[in-house]
C-alpha cells in the first residue's frame, strides 16, 4: 500500500515541448522546429537523483501508466511517490509530437511524404533537447523496449556520465537484416494501398492494417497462437488466427497513421549504435552507465543473442532473460518477471534509487 497516496491520486501532467531550435538530422536534413508531447508524474527530489525516463516502442505514446501499467504508476515498481517519471512521444509518432501530418513551417502545409527520414540517433537527440528544457543534469534510469530500447541505447551513449542506468529490453545495438526485412514487407503492404501517395491523413490506412497483421507474426511466437488461436473443432476455412490478425490490423489502423508507421519503422531499420563510431562493439565499449539488457527466450524479432551482445560489450553490463510464451511482445506482458529482474538489478548494484 502506498501510504503517501492511499487513493492513488498522484497527478500526471501532459504537456507539449516546443523546440524552436533547428534539429540537424543524421541524413543532413534539418527540422527547423519540432514539438514533443510528454508526461511527467511525481516530483524531482532534492538530490535530483530520482528521474526515470521511459521510452515507448513502435506504436506507444507518452502514457506508460497505460501501456506499461504493470510497471509504472502508483504502487508499481516505478512509483511516482518516489520517482520522477517522464515519458515523451517520439519525434515522428502521431500522439502529439511532430510527425508527417504536422505542418511544415517552410510551406505552411503538412509534410506528408516530405517528412525527413529519422534515425534512432535523431530521436534520442530530440529527447535530449527536452531534457535540457526540463533542466535535468542527471537521469537515474532510462528504460525502453524494442524501438524504445534502441533509442535508449543511443541516448545512453551520448548522455555519458549524466546517466546512471540504461535498461534495454528486447532490443539490439544494430538492426538486423531480419528486422529490416520484416519492416520492408510491412512498408510494401502500405505502398500497395491505392491511397498511399495521396495528401490525406488516412493515406495507406488499409495497407497499415496488413502491415500490422504481418508485424503481429513477428511480435509473437508460434506457441502463442497454438495456445490462444487453435481451433476447437475441425474446419476448412474461417480460422481464428485469420480473424485475430485482421482484428489487430484494424485496431492499429484506427489509432495510428501509415505515415508515422513508415517513419518509425525506417528509424528502427536505421539503428546502428556503431555508425561512424568504429562499429557496434567499439561504441558499446564507450557507454559509461550500468546497462541491464533483458532478452526474451522466444523473441523471434530481436533475438536474445542480440540482447546478450549488448551486455557483453558494455563495460558495466548485466544480462537477464524473460521466459515467455509471448515472444517479442513479452516485454509488454510479463510484469512479474520484469519486476523481479529490475529489483535484483537495483539491489545488486547497491543503487541509491529506492524501489
Ligand atoms: C492511444 C493508445 O491506444 S496507445 C496504446 C499504446 N499501445 C502500445 O504501446 C502498444 C503496446 N501494446 C501492445 O502491443 C498490446 O496491447 C499488448 C502486446 C500489450 C497486448 O496485445 P493485445 O492485442 O491487447 O492482446 P491480444 O494479442 O491477446 O489480443 C486481444 C484482442 O484481440 C481480440 N481477439 C482475440 N482473439 C481474436 C480472434 N480470434 N478474432 C478476433 N479478435 C480476437 C480480443 O478480443 C482482444 O480485443 P481487444 O483488444 O479489443 O480487447
Ligand atoms: N507491440 C509493439 C511493437 C513491438 O515492439 C508496439 O505496438 O509498440
Short mmCIF file of C-alpha atoms and ligand atoms in Angstrom, two decimals:
data_model
loop_
_atom_site.label_atom_id
_atom_site.label_comp_id
_atom_site.label_asym_id
_atom_site.label_seq_id
_atom_site.Cartn_x
_atom_site.Cartn_y
_atom_site.Cartn_z
CA UNK A 1 0.00 0.00 0.00
CA UNK A 2 1.30 3.38 -0.88
CA UNK A 3 0.76 5.38 2.28
CA UNK A 4 1.68 8.61 0.62
CA UNK A 5 -1.13 8.16 -1.84
CA UNK A 6 -3.70 5.74 -0.44
CA UNK A 7 -6.21 6.85 -3.04
CA UNK A 8 -3.77 6.54 -5.94
CA UNK A 9 -4.00 10.17 -6.79
CA UNK A 10 -0.63 11.48 -7.88
CA UNK A 11 -1.41 13.66 -10.81
CA UNK A 12 0.12 13.06 -14.20
CA UNK A 13 0.89 16.15 -16.24
CA UNK A 14 0.73 16.09 -20.04
CA UNK A 15 2.48 18.92 -21.86
CA UNK A 16 3.93 19.88 -25.19
CA UNK A 17 7.58 20.86 -25.51
CA UNK A 18 8.01 23.31 -28.40
CA UNK A 19 11.59 23.38 -29.64
CA UNK A 20 12.19 26.41 -31.79
CA UNK A 21 15.81 25.43 -32.41
CA UNK A 22 16.56 23.50 -35.60
CA UNK A 23 17.28 19.80 -35.26
CA UNK A 24 20.10 18.70 -37.56
CA UNK A 25 19.34 15.16 -38.63
CA UNK A 26 21.81 12.41 -39.48
CA UNK A 27 20.54 12.47 -43.07
CA UNK A 28 21.79 16.04 -43.42
CA UNK A 29 18.22 17.34 -43.46
CA UNK A 30 17.06 19.88 -40.93
CA UNK A 31 13.83 20.07 -38.98
CA UNK A 32 13.52 23.81 -38.44
CA UNK A 33 11.43 23.27 -35.31
CA UNK A 34 9.60 20.42 -33.64
CA UNK A 35 7.39 19.54 -30.72
CA UNK A 36 7.24 16.57 -28.37
CA UNK A 37 4.24 15.57 -26.33
CA UNK A 38 5.38 14.40 -22.91
CA UNK A 39 4.10 13.42 -19.48
CA UNK A 40 5.60 13.69 -16.04
CA UNK A 41 4.41 12.05 -12.88
CA UNK A 42 5.90 12.50 -9.42
CA UNK A 43 8.37 15.13 -8.23
CA UNK A 44 12.04 15.69 -8.76
CA UNK A 45 13.57 15.13 -5.30
CA UNK A 46 16.02 17.49 -3.60
CA UNK A 47 19.02 15.45 -4.68
CA UNK A 48 17.64 15.39 -8.23
CA UNK A 49 18.52 11.72 -8.44
CA UNK A 50 15.14 10.07 -8.99
CA UNK A 51 14.49 10.64 -12.70
CA UNK A 52 13.17 7.60 -14.57
CA UNK A 53 12.73 8.25 -18.27
CA UNK A 54 10.54 5.72 -20.06
CA UNK A 55 10.84 5.21 -23.82
CA UNK A 56 7.99 3.63 -25.72
CA UNK A 57 8.03 1.06 -28.52
CA UNK A 58 6.87 1.42 -32.13
CA UNK A 59 3.24 2.38 -31.55
CA UNK A 60 3.30 3.58 -27.96
CA UNK A 61 2.65 7.04 -26.62
CA UNK A 62 3.64 9.25 -23.68
CA UNK A 63 1.37 7.42 -21.21
CA UNK A 64 3.34 4.47 -19.86
CA UNK A 65 0.86 4.26 -16.99
CA UNK A 66 -1.47 2.82 -19.66
CA UNK A 67 0.72 0.65 -21.88
CA UNK A 68 3.12 -0.44 -19.10
CA UNK A 69 0.51 -0.47 -16.36
CA UNK A 70 2.14 -3.35 -14.50
CA UNK A 71 5.39 -1.47 -14.10
CA UNK A 72 4.67 2.26 -13.97
CA UNK A 73 2.27 4.05 -11.65
CA UNK A 74 1.29 4.30 -8.04
CA UNK A 75 2.15 1.17 -6.06
CA UNK A 76 4.02 -0.17 -9.11
CA UNK A 77 7.75 -0.79 -9.50
CA UNK A 78 8.39 2.73 -10.74
CA UNK A 79 6.17 4.68 -8.41
CA UNK A 80 5.60 8.43 -8.78
CA UNK A 81 5.58 8.77 -4.99
CA UNK A 82 9.33 8.01 -5.20
CA UNK A 83 10.35 8.52 -8.81
CA UNK A 84 10.04 11.43 -11.19
CA UNK A 85 8.73 9.57 -14.23
CA UNK A 86 9.00 11.16 -17.65
CA UNK A 87 7.87 9.80 -20.99
CA UNK A 88 7.82 11.62 -24.32
CA UNK A 89 6.11 10.58 -27.51
CA UNK A 90 8.83 10.03 -30.12
CA UNK A 91 9.54 12.50 -32.85
CA UNK A 92 7.78 11.04 -35.91
CA UNK A 93 4.99 9.41 -33.88
CA UNK A 94 1.41 10.51 -34.08
CA UNK A 95 0.49 11.06 -30.43
CA UNK A 96 1.18 14.78 -30.22
CA UNK A 97 4.77 15.04 -31.46
CA UNK A 98 5.97 16.40 -34.78
CA UNK A 99 5.24 13.80 -37.45
CA UNK A 100 4.50 13.60 -41.19
CA UNK A 101 0.99 15.04 -40.74
CA UNK A 102 2.36 18.08 -38.91
CA UNK A 103 2.57 21.40 -40.70
CA UNK A 104 5.91 22.06 -42.35
CA UNK A 105 6.74 25.63 -41.29
CA UNK A 106 8.53 26.10 -44.65
CA UNK A 107 5.38 25.51 -46.72
CA UNK A 108 2.51 26.02 -44.30
CA UNK A 109 1.18 22.58 -45.35
CA UNK A 110 1.56 19.12 -43.80
CA UNK A 111 4.83 17.39 -44.58
CA UNK A 112 3.20 14.13 -45.70
CA UNK A 113 5.83 12.35 -47.83
CA UNK A 114 8.39 15.17 -47.46
CA UNK A 115 8.86 14.37 -43.80
CA UNK A 116 12.58 13.64 -43.39
CA UNK A 117 13.96 10.19 -42.62
CA UNK A 118 14.69 9.90 -38.92
CA UNK A 119 17.21 7.63 -37.21
CA UNK A 120 17.16 6.35 -33.64
CA UNK A 121 20.02 8.80 -33.04
CA UNK A 122 17.85 11.70 -34.22
CA UNK A 123 15.02 10.60 -31.93
CA UNK A 124 17.44 10.42 -28.98
CA UNK A 125 18.77 13.89 -29.89
CA UNK A 126 15.25 15.33 -29.87
CA UNK A 127 14.67 13.76 -26.46
CA UNK A 128 17.85 15.32 -25.17
CA UNK A 129 16.55 18.76 -26.14
CA UNK A 130 13.59 18.07 -23.87
CA UNK A 131 15.94 17.00 -21.05
CA UNK A 132 17.77 20.32 -21.36
CA UNK A 133 14.48 22.19 -21.47
CA UNK A 134 13.49 20.48 -18.21
CA UNK A 135 16.84 21.47 -16.67
CA UNK A 136 17.82 17.89 -15.84
CA UNK A 137 21.57 17.32 -15.49
CA UNK A 138 21.25 13.77 -14.31
CA UNK A 139 18.96 10.90 -15.23
CA UNK A 140 18.90 7.90 -12.98
CA UNK A 141 17.35 5.41 -15.38
CA UNK A 142 16.31 5.27 -18.99
CA UNK A 143 14.22 2.23 -19.78
CA UNK A 144 12.70 1.06 -23.04
CA UNK A 145 11.80 -2.00 -25.04
CA UNK A 146 12.17 -2.72 -28.75
CA UNK A 147 12.45 0.60 -30.64
CA UNK A 148 12.41 2.25 -27.20
CA UNK A 149 15.46 0.19 -26.23
CA UNK A 150 17.26 1.20 -29.42
CA UNK A 151 16.64 4.89 -28.72
CA UNK A 152 17.59 4.42 -25.05
CA UNK A 153 20.91 2.86 -26.07
CA UNK A 154 21.67 5.71 -28.46
CA UNK A 155 20.84 8.19 -25.74
CA UNK A 156 22.92 6.33 -23.15
CA UNK A 157 25.91 6.70 -25.48
CA UNK A 158 25.59 10.48 -25.69
CA UNK A 159 24.43 11.09 -22.10
CA UNK A 160 27.70 9.64 -20.80
CA UNK A 161 28.11 10.32 -17.04
CA UNK A 162 24.77 12.10 -16.90
CA UNK A 163 23.04 8.68 -16.87
CA UNK A 164 23.31 6.01 -14.16
CA UNK A 165 21.35 3.09 -15.61
CA UNK A 166 20.12 2.05 -19.04
CA UNK A 167 17.60 -0.77 -19.14
CA UNK A 168 17.33 -2.11 -22.65
CA UNK A 169 14.66 -4.75 -23.18
CA UNK A 170 14.15 -6.98 -26.23
CA UNK A 171 16.33 -4.71 -28.30
CA UNK A 172 19.70 -4.52 -30.02
CA UNK A 173 22.72 -2.40 -30.85
CA UNK A 174 22.15 -2.61 -34.59
CA UNK A 175 19.05 -3.51 -36.62
CA UNK A 176 19.46 -6.98 -38.11
CA UNK A 177 18.62 -7.77 -41.75
CA UNK A 178 15.76 -9.88 -40.35
CA UNK A 179 14.17 -6.89 -38.63
CA UNK A 180 14.71 -4.64 -41.63
CA UNK A 181 13.18 -7.36 -43.83
CA UNK A 182 10.07 -7.58 -41.67
CA UNK A 183 9.72 -3.81 -41.75
CA UNK A 184 10.22 -3.73 -45.50
CA UNK A 185 7.40 -6.24 -46.08
CA UNK A 186 5.16 -4.02 -43.94
CA UNK A 187 6.07 -0.93 -45.93
CA UNK A 188 5.39 -2.90 -49.13
CA UNK A 189 1.90 -3.60 -47.78
CA UNK A 190 1.39 0.11 -47.14
CA UNK A 191 2.71 1.01 -50.60
CA UNK A 192 0.27 -1.37 -52.26
CA UNK A 193 -2.67 0.58 -50.83
CA UNK A 194 -4.01 2.73 -53.68
CA UNK A 195 -4.49 5.68 -51.34
CA UNK A 196 -0.77 5.75 -50.48
CA UNK A 197 0.75 8.81 -52.08
CA UNK A 198 -2.35 10.95 -51.62
CA UNK A 199 -2.20 14.02 -49.42
CA UNK A 200 -4.61 12.62 -46.89
CA UNK A 201 -4.28 11.82 -43.21
CA UNK A 202 -5.81 8.41 -43.90
CA UNK A 203 -3.47 7.57 -46.80
CA UNK A 204 -2.35 3.94 -46.63
CA UNK A 205 -4.81 3.01 -43.88
CA UNK A 206 -5.83 -0.32 -45.41
CA UNK A 207 -2.18 -1.10 -46.11
CA UNK A 208 -1.38 -0.33 -42.49
CA UNK A 209 -3.88 -2.99 -41.43
CA UNK A 210 -1.96 -5.57 -43.43
CA UNK A 211 1.35 -4.23 -42.15
CA UNK A 212 0.23 -4.68 -38.55
CA UNK A 213 -1.01 -8.19 -39.27
CA UNK A 214 2.43 -9.07 -40.65
CA UNK A 215 4.06 -7.32 -37.71
CA UNK A 216 1.99 -9.32 -35.21
CA UNK A 217 3.51 -12.54 -36.53
CA UNK A 218 6.93 -11.20 -35.59
CA UNK A 219 5.82 -9.82 -32.21
CA UNK A 220 4.55 -13.19 -31.01
CA UNK A 221 5.70 -16.81 -31.24
CA UNK A 222 4.12 -19.84 -32.93
CA UNK A 223 3.38 -21.21 -29.46
CA UNK A 224 1.42 -18.04 -28.56
CA UNK A 225 -1.01 -18.79 -31.34
CA UNK A 226 -1.14 -22.53 -30.65
CA UNK A 227 -2.18 -21.60 -27.13
CA UNK A 228 -4.63 -18.81 -28.00
CA UNK A 229 -5.82 -19.30 -31.57
CA UNK A 230 -6.07 -23.06 -32.06
CA UNK A 231 -9.37 -24.34 -33.36
CA UNK A 232 -11.54 -26.43 -31.09
CA UNK A 233 -13.40 -28.01 -33.99
CA UNK A 234 -12.44 -29.30 -37.42
CA UNK A 235 -12.51 -26.53 -40.05
CA UNK A 236 -11.64 -25.85 -43.67
CA UNK A 237 -11.84 -22.05 -43.51
CA UNK A 238 -12.56 -19.06 -41.28
CA UNK A 239 -9.78 -19.78 -38.85
CA UNK A 240 -9.48 -17.95 -35.57
CA UNK A 241 -5.98 -16.72 -36.32
CA UNK A 242 -7.24 -15.09 -39.52
CA UNK A 243 -9.84 -13.03 -37.74
CA UNK A 244 -7.34 -12.29 -34.95
CA UNK A 245 -4.78 -10.82 -37.36
CA UNK A 246 -7.44 -8.87 -39.27
CA UNK A 247 -8.76 -7.50 -35.99
CA UNK A 248 -5.30 -6.48 -34.81
CA UNK A 249 -4.71 -4.76 -38.16
CA UNK A 250 -7.92 -2.75 -37.87
CA UNK A 251 -7.28 -1.91 -34.23
CA UNK A 252 -3.90 -0.40 -35.03
CA UNK A 253 -5.05 1.39 -38.19
CA UNK A 254 -7.80 3.06 -36.16
CA UNK A 255 -5.32 4.57 -33.70
CA UNK A 256 -2.21 5.19 -35.79
CA UNK A 257 -1.36 6.55 -39.22
CA UNK A 258 0.59 4.89 -42.00
CA UNK A 259 2.99 7.81 -42.48
CA UNK A 260 4.13 7.70 -38.85
CA UNK A 261 4.37 3.93 -39.03
CA UNK A 262 6.53 4.28 -42.13
CA UNK A 263 8.76 6.88 -40.45
CA UNK A 264 9.26 4.95 -37.23
CA UNK A 265 9.82 1.61 -38.95
CA UNK A 266 12.53 3.31 -41.05
CA UNK A 267 14.04 4.71 -37.86
CA UNK A 268 14.12 1.20 -36.42
CA UNK A 269 15.93 -0.02 -39.54
CA UNK A 270 18.45 2.82 -39.29
CA UNK A 271 19.54 1.80 -35.82
CA UNK A 272 23.29 1.24 -35.62
CA UNK A 273 24.97 2.42 -32.44
CA UNK A 274 28.35 1.92 -34.09
CA UNK A 275 27.73 4.02 -37.20
CA UNK A 276 30.64 6.45 -37.60
CA UNK A 277 31.86 5.28 -34.18
CA UNK A 278 34.04 2.35 -35.21
CA UNK A 279 31.38 -0.37 -35.09
CA UNK A 280 28.91 -1.64 -32.52
CA UNK A 281 31.39 -3.30 -30.15
CA UNK A 282 33.57 -0.18 -30.04
CA UNK A 283 30.56 2.07 -29.44
CA UNK A 284 29.14 -0.18 -26.72
CA UNK A 285 32.54 -0.15 -25.01
CA UNK A 286 32.19 3.62 -24.58
CA UNK A 287 28.87 3.51 -22.75
CA UNK A 288 29.57 4.75 -19.25
CA UNK A 289 26.44 3.85 -17.31
CA UNK A 290 25.37 0.47 -15.96
CA UNK A 291 23.42 -1.40 -18.58
CA UNK A 292 20.83 -4.08 -17.88
CA UNK A 293 19.99 -5.85 -21.11
CA UNK A 294 16.96 -8.11 -20.95
CA UNK A 295 16.31 -10.70 -23.64
CA UNK A 296 13.25 -12.84 -24.22
CA UNK A 297 13.78 -16.53 -24.87
CA UNK A 298 11.03 -16.73 -27.51
CA UNK A 299 11.67 -13.38 -29.22
CA UNK A 300 11.82 -14.08 -32.94
CA UNK A 301 12.40 -10.44 -33.90
CA UNK A 302 15.02 -9.05 -31.55
CA UNK A 303 16.70 -12.31 -30.56
CA UNK A 304 18.09 -12.84 -27.05
CA UNK A 305 21.51 -13.26 -28.67
CA UNK A 306 21.33 -9.60 -29.74
CA UNK A 307 20.31 -8.55 -26.23
CA UNK A 308 23.17 -10.53 -24.71
CA UNK A 309 25.60 -8.94 -27.18
CA UNK A 310 24.86 -5.56 -25.61
CA UNK A 311 25.64 -6.68 -22.07
CA UNK A 312 28.82 -8.46 -23.17
CA UNK A 313 30.29 -5.38 -24.82
CA UNK A 314 29.42 -2.55 -22.45
CA UNK A 315 31.87 -2.04 -19.57
CA UNK A 316 29.18 -2.43 -16.89
CA UNK A 317 26.69 -4.88 -18.35
CA UNK A 318 24.21 -7.33 -16.87
CA UNK A 319 22.14 -9.76 -18.90
CA UNK A 320 18.85 -11.25 -17.75
CA UNK A 321 16.24 -13.23 -19.66
CA UNK A 322 12.47 -13.40 -19.61
CA UNK A 323 10.95 -16.78 -20.31
CA UNK A 324 7.63 -16.39 -22.06
CA UNK A 325 5.07 -17.83 -24.39
CA UNK A 326 4.55 -14.41 -25.94
CA UNK A 327 7.68 -13.76 -27.99
CA UNK A 328 8.87 -10.20 -28.57
CA UNK A 329 5.78 -8.55 -27.06
CA UNK A 330 6.52 -10.30 -23.74
CA UNK A 331 8.17 -7.05 -22.61
CA UNK A 332 4.67 -5.53 -22.55
CA UNK A 333 3.13 -8.52 -20.80
CA UNK A 334 5.46 -10.37 -18.38
CA UNK A 335 5.32 -7.92 -15.48
CA UNK A 336 6.19 -10.34 -12.69
CA UNK A 337 9.44 -11.40 -14.32
CA UNK A 338 10.30 -7.84 -15.26
CA UNK A 339 9.78 -6.62 -11.70
CA UNK A 340 11.93 -9.42 -10.31
CA UNK A 341 14.74 -8.71 -12.77
CA UNK A 342 14.61 -4.96 -12.14
CA UNK A 343 14.52 -5.37 -8.37
CA UNK A 344 17.55 -7.69 -8.45
CA UNK A 345 19.43 -5.34 -10.75
CA UNK A 346 18.98 -2.34 -8.49
CA UNK A 347 19.80 -4.39 -5.38
CA UNK A 348 22.90 -5.99 -6.93
CA UNK A 349 24.14 -2.58 -7.93
CA UNK A 350 23.54 -1.22 -4.45
CA UNK A 351 21.68 1.56 -6.05
CA UNK A 352 20.52 4.71 -4.36
CA UNK A 353 17.17 4.78 -6.13
CA UNK A 354 14.56 3.40 -3.73
CA UNK A 355 12.44 0.78 -5.40
C1 LIG B 1 -3.70 5.75 -27.56
C2 LIG B 1 -3.34 4.31 -27.48
O1 LIG B 1 -4.13 3.44 -27.52
S1 LIG B 1 -1.72 3.99 -27.29
C3 LIG B 1 -1.67 2.33 -26.99
C4 LIG B 1 -0.34 2.05 -26.65
N1 LIG B 1 -0.06 0.79 -27.19
C5 LIG B 1 1.14 0.36 -27.18
O2 LIG B 1 2.03 0.93 -26.62
C6 LIG B 1 1.35 -0.87 -27.87
C7 LIG B 1 1.76 -1.88 -26.95
N2 LIG B 1 0.69 -2.81 -26.68
C8 LIG B 1 0.58 -3.93 -27.37
O3 LIG B 1 1.34 -4.18 -28.30
C9 LIG B 1 -0.52 -4.84 -26.94
O4 LIG B 1 -1.52 -4.11 -26.34
C10 LIG B 1 -0.08 -5.96 -25.98
C11 LIG B 1 1.12 -6.69 -26.54
C12 LIG B 1 0.33 -5.41 -24.65
C13 LIG B 1 -1.25 -6.89 -25.78
O5 LIG B 1 -1.84 -7.14 -27.01
P1 LIG B 1 -3.41 -7.24 -27.17
O6 LIG B 1 -3.74 -7.00 -28.59
O7 LIG B 1 -4.12 -6.39 -26.18
O8 LIG B 1 -3.68 -8.72 -26.73
P2 LIG B 1 -4.03 -9.96 -27.60
O9 LIG B 1 -2.99 -10.21 -28.60
O10 LIG B 1 -4.30 -11.06 -26.65
O11 LIG B 1 -5.37 -9.56 -28.38
C14 LIG B 1 -6.51 -9.31 -27.67
C15 LIG B 1 -7.53 -8.65 -28.56
O12 LIG B 1 -7.74 -9.45 -29.72
C16 LIG B 1 -9.11 -9.90 -29.76
N3 LIG B 1 -9.10 -11.25 -30.27
C17 LIG B 1 -8.55 -12.35 -29.70
N4 LIG B 1 -8.73 -13.41 -30.50
C18 LIG B 1 -9.41 -12.99 -31.58
C19 LIG B 1 -9.89 -13.64 -32.75
N5 LIG B 1 -9.66 -14.93 -32.97
N6 LIG B 1 -10.54 -12.90 -33.66
C20 LIG B 1 -10.74 -11.57 -33.46
N7 LIG B 1 -10.32 -10.91 -32.37
C21 LIG B 1 -9.65 -11.61 -31.44
C22 LIG B 1 -9.58 -9.82 -28.33
O13 LIG B 1 -10.98 -9.71 -28.26
C23 LIG B 1 -8.88 -8.57 -27.85
O14 LIG B 1 -9.57 -7.45 -28.32
P3 LIG B 1 -9.48 -6.02 -27.57
O15 LIG B 1 -8.06 -5.59 -27.71
O16 LIG B 1 -10.42 -5.15 -28.33
O17 LIG B 1 -9.88 -6.25 -26.17
N1 LIG B 2 3.77 -4.20 -29.82
C1 LIG B 2 4.72 -3.16 -30.02
C2 LIG B 2 5.58 -3.42 -31.24
C3 LIG B 2 6.81 -4.17 -30.96
O1 LIG B 2 7.67 -3.54 -30.10
C4 LIG B 2 4.06 -1.86 -30.30
O2 LIG B 2 2.97 -1.85 -30.87
O3 LIG B 2 4.64 -0.82 -29.99
#
